[in-house]
């Protein structure tokens, strides 16, 4: 495109955050009708650059020219008015409004007249026109919630067009799309290109560079590496441009003996998130899990922990008890079981009524004489109830009880309740609550209390059935069970998921295992005090005292408290998710040393990290994930930054 | 892409593709019909024009309250102060009527309702207090003010000394009980309110923004919608409707200033009718047509029970069960999606 006009020029953009120099004099430019791909590792500064363009951040220095006029973009609104639209990964739509209304949200045309009527016909018509322009078939009257993610993305693009956008930024648009949907998206992008829109395209998929891009710019560590015509560059060249971070950091790594397998993961799958994950983790080993943000690393860790449901696969922890636990999607409460429950209940109903009538009336607290075992016609007395006992008048209570039972069972079926031990307790309680409600309710309108007995014994029968069913099923892998087996997860977002910010260091350390503090039915806080003191020393947690609230601690010290929490829980298989994110260099070294010490003491450690130097520096073995799949299992000695990045970014 | 293709191939029932049938609405209408049939057979006087007119005339206030609540809830808000706005409006409008005549009193009542609503909206939109908290404050302030105004007594009616002039009182009562030819006045008020709200929500930018705010507040704000202004307008309109409901109810009860007018279960009934009518409690979905159905269901359910001679306590239990059932139905549907 030799004659195409220059849309955007960003010159010597510089931006620092406290502690990080995010962008170092970055240049960027975009021509009309061009797809300019922005490449870089995690944290290379791509999103900072985009946010500066969109007006969400302000550059410390540098100049932005739009259509060759120097421009200042003070806020997001100005950015939009200048024709800059950003489509973020999280889509920004109102789910209940129709596609057309979403496209025109905030700028609906109003018909002339006092009634201020919105011209919905025009909105619909123009939305259709835009959809045609993009050549996609979306019903513009359908609510957005009924669309697939890909279609929602099209709606976002359409919306950008209505805002008369000249510069469209797409942040990883293909990360949640399937192959066919990506094709559709590319078609739409090509159509935009024909209309002269300049597109900045951020992607982690290197294949897409040649498929859709015109030019490509690489950032590394906030530095501008260069811009090339896509036709002139090879993928390998781009990869070498992206890596090459200096390895000047020190890592306290030493070789160790590895023990037997601590954690064995086989075929772990969660559709759309990750697929067929297999790996072993040995005692005394540190395994690094690398990959780009969004490759599914955290999700795998959470699934191994039992925190998220999975569609298939097993997690096996071979700890001292050698017990095998299976992750398995348990069968839902099946319809046949619901029907069996109802039938049993309805059969039990007249029988129990007859048998237990007259023994004990809970309302009057009268003990009546029990029915005679035999006084002539047993069939008459035991099966039909006979005239001796108070048989409820009319069918009403039976119908009400049967109706309630039916509603409950169908409800259970709908809600896809799973069998668990806890379910049993819940069942028991809810059944009795229901029985009492039903009793009170019917007693308001009728005058007998038969129903109570009926419900109670029906409930007992049902719980026995449920009990037997549970015995025949395997146990579900839950965080409770995983933790009991010695698994500990130090989450990426430690501030909210790992710690309670407003509570003390001591409380946060011991709260995950209060049982360990219990002596004679009470919490013995001296155990807590000793343990926390010892570990404040051992882990070098910088805190005034144990009672300090967590929020006053720095990030590194917070991380150490999370670690102390798992040590208190006696966890020996630990998963660190981004353990050193947002931590300063000194504390980083501390965390790494602790990790190593744990491994030396025989724990199995898995470390998820986006920082290649950390992965290379600390791991004995490196696993790489790409788009929900494990693509590589590399030994420490054979690993290089280029190699890892290649596995993380390209399909083999 | 997929939505359009599948819609073409699908069977249509009454013009709806099968998966888009508004089951909640269908269920609501059929529940109402079943109820009608049941009462018709169970009682003698239920299915008469007189009964129908009486019920709608007496409970007309609930329509306005429920419309106000619907508007607020659709925009992901919540208005707890409706009852006490009714009380304040009742006593203050009565005082204004005593001194300045009927029309000034009417306007004063509506104005005070509007003012209370705008204050609610100010706290929600500008100060950014949670709607629940902001309107809880207004609940206490309103009921306190109403009681302080009158010393806790009913004004007019039984109280000696001050009564409305005869013609003013007649006009006041006429507002709620009068007829225009054969048609009760309240029907006209209800139809006007329904029509206006429906138009507002469906055909104006304001209405679209109400749904947008309820559906995804961040998106709405980033699309340039004026959040504080919208909240003030929404709660303001809500307050205005509450004010009118207060006038109707006090005219209907005694044509007196009643400081505890809205202290009963009026608020709860308006929330109940809104929820039964299919408005989503967290906003974004719903509308006044559904709410109208919800109000009809509640008032006729209660009316039928009254005719059958079942007392208020049991009636409340039954209304509660109906609300739970309606929410259950919508949750089940959501989980399926």
mmCIF file with all atom_site columns, C-alpha atoms in Angstrom, chain A residues 169-242:
data_model
loop_
_atom_site.group_PDB
_atom_site.id
_atom_site.type_symbol
_atom_site.label_atom_id
_atom_site.label_alt_id
_atom_site.label_comp_id
_atom_site.label_asym_id
_atom_site.label_entity_id
_atom_site.label_seq_id
_atom_site.pdbx_PDB_ins_code
_atom_site.Cartn_x
_atom_site.Cartn_y
_atom_site.Cartn_z
_atom_site.occupancy
_atom_site.B_iso_or_equiv
_atom_site.pdbx_formal_charge
_atom_site.auth_seq_id
_atom_site.auth_comp_id
_atom_site.auth_asym_id
_atom_site.auth_atom_id
_atom_site.pdbx_PDB_model_num
ATOM 1  C CA . UNK A 1 169 ? -7.579  -2.092  18.255 1.00 0.00 ? 169 UNK A CA 1
ATOM 2  C CA . UNK A 1 170 ? -8.269  -5.788  18.709 1.00 0.00 ? 170 UNK A CA 1
ATOM 3  C CA . UNK A 1 171 ? -6.784  -7.352  21.814 1.00 0.00 ? 171 UNK A CA 1
ATOM 4  C CA . UNK A 1 172 ? -6.349  -11.072 21.222 1.00 0.00 ? 172 UNK A CA 1
ATOM 5  C CA . UNK A 1 173 ? -9.632  -11.398 19.348 1.00 0.00 ? 173 UNK A CA 1
ATOM 6  C CA . UNK A 1 174 ? -9.137  -15.038 18.430 1.00 0.00 ? 174 UNK A CA 1
ATOM 7  C CA . UNK A 1 175 ? -8.235  -16.365 21.859 1.00 0.00 ? 175 UNK A CA 1
ATOM 8  C CA . UNK A 1 176 ? -11.680 -17.844 22.508 1.00 0.00 ? 176 UNK A CA 1
ATOM 9  C CA . UNK A 1 177 ? -12.782 -18.644 18.969 1.00 0.00 ? 177 UNK A CA 1
ATOM 10 C CA . UNK A 1 178 ? -12.843 -21.899 17.054 1.00 0.00 ? 178 UNK A CA 1
ATOM 11 C CA . UNK A 1 179 ? -11.234 -22.403 13.653 1.00 0.00 ? 179 UNK A CA 1
ATOM 12 C CA . UNK A 1 180 ? -14.315 -21.605 11.633 1.00 0.00 ? 180 UNK A CA 1
ATOM 13 C CA . UNK A 1 181 ? -15.117 -18.562 13.699 1.00 0.00 ? 181 UNK A CA 1
ATOM 14 C CA . UNK A 1 182 ? -11.590 -17.271 13.219 1.00 0.00 ? 182 UNK A CA 1
ATOM 15 C CA . UNK A 1 183 ? -12.081 -17.487 9.459  1.00 0.00 ? 183 UNK A CA 1
ATOM 16 C CA . UNK A 1 184 ? -15.243 -15.430 9.751  1.00 0.00 ? 184 UNK A CA 1
ATOM 17 C CA . UNK A 1 185 ? -13.448 -12.893 11.884 1.00 0.00 ? 185 UNK A CA 1
ATOM 18 C CA . UNK A 1 186 ? -10.618 -12.620 9.389  1.00 0.00 ? 186 UNK A CA 1
ATOM 19 C CA . UNK A 1 187 ? -13.126 -12.064 6.610  1.00 0.00 ? 187 UNK A CA 1
ATOM 20 C CA . UNK A 1 188 ? -14.631 -9.245  8.592  1.00 0.00 ? 188 UNK A CA 1
ATOM 21 C CA . UNK A 1 189 ? -11.193 -7.809  9.291  1.00 0.00 ? 189 UNK A CA 1
ATOM 22 C CA . UNK A 1 190 ? -10.364 -7.921  5.587  1.00 0.00 ? 190 UNK A CA 1
ATOM 23 C CA . UNK A 1 191 ? -13.583 -6.121  4.792  1.00 0.00 ? 191 UNK A CA 1
ATOM 24 C CA . UNK A 1 192 ? -12.708 -3.422  7.308  1.00 0.00 ? 192 UNK A CA 1
ATOM 25 C CA . UNK A 1 193 ? -9.318  -3.133  5.714  1.00 0.00 ? 193 UNK A CA 1
ATOM 26 C CA . UNK A 1 194 ? -10.945 -2.562  2.345  1.00 0.00 ? 194 UNK A CA 1
ATOM 27 C CA . UNK A 1 195 ? -12.955 0.241   3.898  1.00 0.00 ? 195 UNK A CA 1
ATOM 28 C CA . UNK A 1 196 ? -9.780  1.971   4.976  1.00 0.00 ? 196 UNK A CA 1
ATOM 29 C CA . UNK A 1 197 ? -9.895  1.225   8.680  1.00 0.00 ? 197 UNK A CA 1
ATOM 30 C CA . UNK A 1 198 ? -6.520  0.850   10.307 1.00 0.00 ? 198 UNK A CA 1
ATOM 31 C CA . UNK A 1 199 ? -6.356  -2.178  12.586 1.00 0.00 ? 199 UNK A CA 1
ATOM 32 C CA . UNK A 1 200 ? -3.942  -2.786  15.422 1.00 0.00 ? 200 UNK A CA 1
ATOM 33 C CA . UNK A 1 201 ? -4.019  -6.467  16.082 1.00 0.00 ? 201 UNK A CA 1
ATOM 34 C CA . UNK A 1 202 ? -2.570  -7.985  19.234 1.00 0.00 ? 202 UNK A CA 1
ATOM 35 C CA . UNK A 1 203 ? -2.136  -11.702 19.156 1.00 0.00 ? 203 UNK A CA 1
ATOM 36 C CA . UNK A 1 204 ? -0.278  -14.537 20.740 1.00 0.00 ? 204 UNK A CA 1
ATOM 37 C CA . UNK A 1 205 ? -0.730  -16.819 17.789 1.00 0.00 ? 205 UNK A CA 1
ATOM 38 C CA . UNK A 1 206 ? 2.230   -16.444 15.538 1.00 0.00 ? 206 UNK A CA 1
ATOM 39 C CA . UNK A 1 207 ? 0.521   -18.246 12.635 1.00 0.00 ? 207 UNK A CA 1
ATOM 40 C CA . UNK A 1 208 ? -1.865  -15.355 12.398 1.00 0.00 ? 208 UNK A CA 1
ATOM 41 C CA . UNK A 1 209 ? 0.935   -12.957 11.567 1.00 0.00 ? 209 UNK A CA 1
ATOM 42 C CA . UNK A 1 210 ? 1.213   -14.176 8.002  1.00 0.00 ? 210 UNK A CA 1
ATOM 43 C CA . UNK A 1 211 ? -2.449  -14.896 7.652  1.00 0.00 ? 211 UNK A CA 1
ATOM 44 C CA . UNK A 1 212 ? -3.837  -11.477 8.459  1.00 0.00 ? 212 UNK A CA 1
ATOM 45 C CA . UNK A 1 213 ? -1.041  -8.989  9.002  1.00 0.00 ? 213 UNK A CA 1
ATOM 46 C CA . UNK A 1 214 ? 0.518   -6.403  6.740  1.00 0.00 ? 214 UNK A CA 1
ATOM 47 C CA . UNK A 1 215 ? 3.214   -5.221  9.079  1.00 0.00 ? 215 UNK A CA 1
ATOM 48 C CA . UNK A 1 216 ? 4.420   -6.416  12.426 1.00 0.00 ? 216 UNK A CA 1
ATOM 49 C CA . UNK A 1 217 ? 5.989   -4.580  15.351 1.00 0.00 ? 217 UNK A CA 1
ATOM 50 C CA . UNK A 1 218 ? 7.753   -6.376  18.169 1.00 0.00 ? 218 UNK A CA 1
ATOM 51 C CA . UNK A 1 219 ? 8.125   -5.089  21.703 1.00 0.00 ? 219 UNK A CA 1
ATOM 52 C CA . UNK A 1 220 ? 10.404  -6.667  24.240 1.00 0.00 ? 220 UNK A CA 1
ATOM 53 C CA . UNK A 1 221 ? 10.503  -5.573  27.860 1.00 0.00 ? 221 UNK A CA 1
ATOM 54 C CA . UNK A 1 222 ? 9.013   -2.228  26.923 1.00 0.00 ? 222 UNK A CA 1
ATOM 55 C CA . UNK A 1 223 ? 11.608  -1.690  24.225 1.00 0.00 ? 223 UNK A CA 1
ATOM 56 C CA . UNK A 1 224 ? 10.874  -1.140  20.566 1.00 0.00 ? 224 UNK A CA 1
ATOM 57 C CA . UNK A 1 225 ? 12.568  -3.910  18.590 1.00 0.00 ? 225 UNK A CA 1
ATOM 58 C CA . UNK A 1 226 ? 11.499  -2.893  15.120 1.00 0.00 ? 226 UNK A CA 1
ATOM 59 C CA . UNK A 1 227 ? 8.780   -2.958  12.511 1.00 0.00 ? 227 UNK A CA 1
ATOM 60 C CA . UNK A 1 228 ? 8.844   -5.200  9.472  1.00 0.00 ? 228 UNK A CA 1
ATOM 61 C CA . UNK A 1 229 ? 6.735   -6.013  6.436  1.00 0.00 ? 229 UNK A CA 1
ATOM 62 C CA . UNK A 1 230 ? 5.162   -9.349  7.208  1.00 0.00 ? 230 UNK A CA 1
ATOM 63 C CA . UNK A 1 231 ? 6.186   -10.803 3.845  1.00 0.00 ? 231 UNK A CA 1
ATOM 64 C CA . UNK A 1 232 ? 9.806   -10.204 4.586  1.00 0.00 ? 232 UNK A CA 1
ATOM 65 C CA . UNK A 1 233 ? 10.107  -11.915 7.946  1.00 0.00 ? 233 UNK A CA 1
ATOM 66 C CA . UNK A 1 234 ? 10.184  -15.494 9.170  1.00 0.00 ? 234 UNK A CA 1
ATOM 67 C CA . UNK A 1 235 ? 8.502   -16.608 12.377 1.00 0.00 ? 235 UNK A CA 1
ATOM 68 C CA . UNK A 1 236 ? 11.825  -17.701 13.828 1.00 0.00 ? 236 UNK A CA 1
ATOM 69 C CA . UNK A 1 237 ? 13.180  -14.250 13.326 1.00 0.00 ? 237 UNK A CA 1
ATOM 70 C CA . UNK A 1 238 ? 10.231  -12.775 15.196 1.00 0.00 ? 238 UNK A CA 1
ATOM 71 C CA . UNK A 1 239 ? 10.725  -15.192 18.058 1.00 0.00 ? 239 UNK A CA 1
ATOM 72 C CA . UNK A 1 240 ? 14.368  -14.236 18.424 1.00 0.00 ? 240 UNK A CA 1
ATOM 73 C CA . UNK A 1 241 ? 13.293  -10.623 18.481 1.00 0.00 ? 241 UNK A CA 1
ATOM 74 C CA . UNK A 1 242 ? 10.788  -11.262 21.260 1.00 0.00 ? 242 UNK A CA 1
#
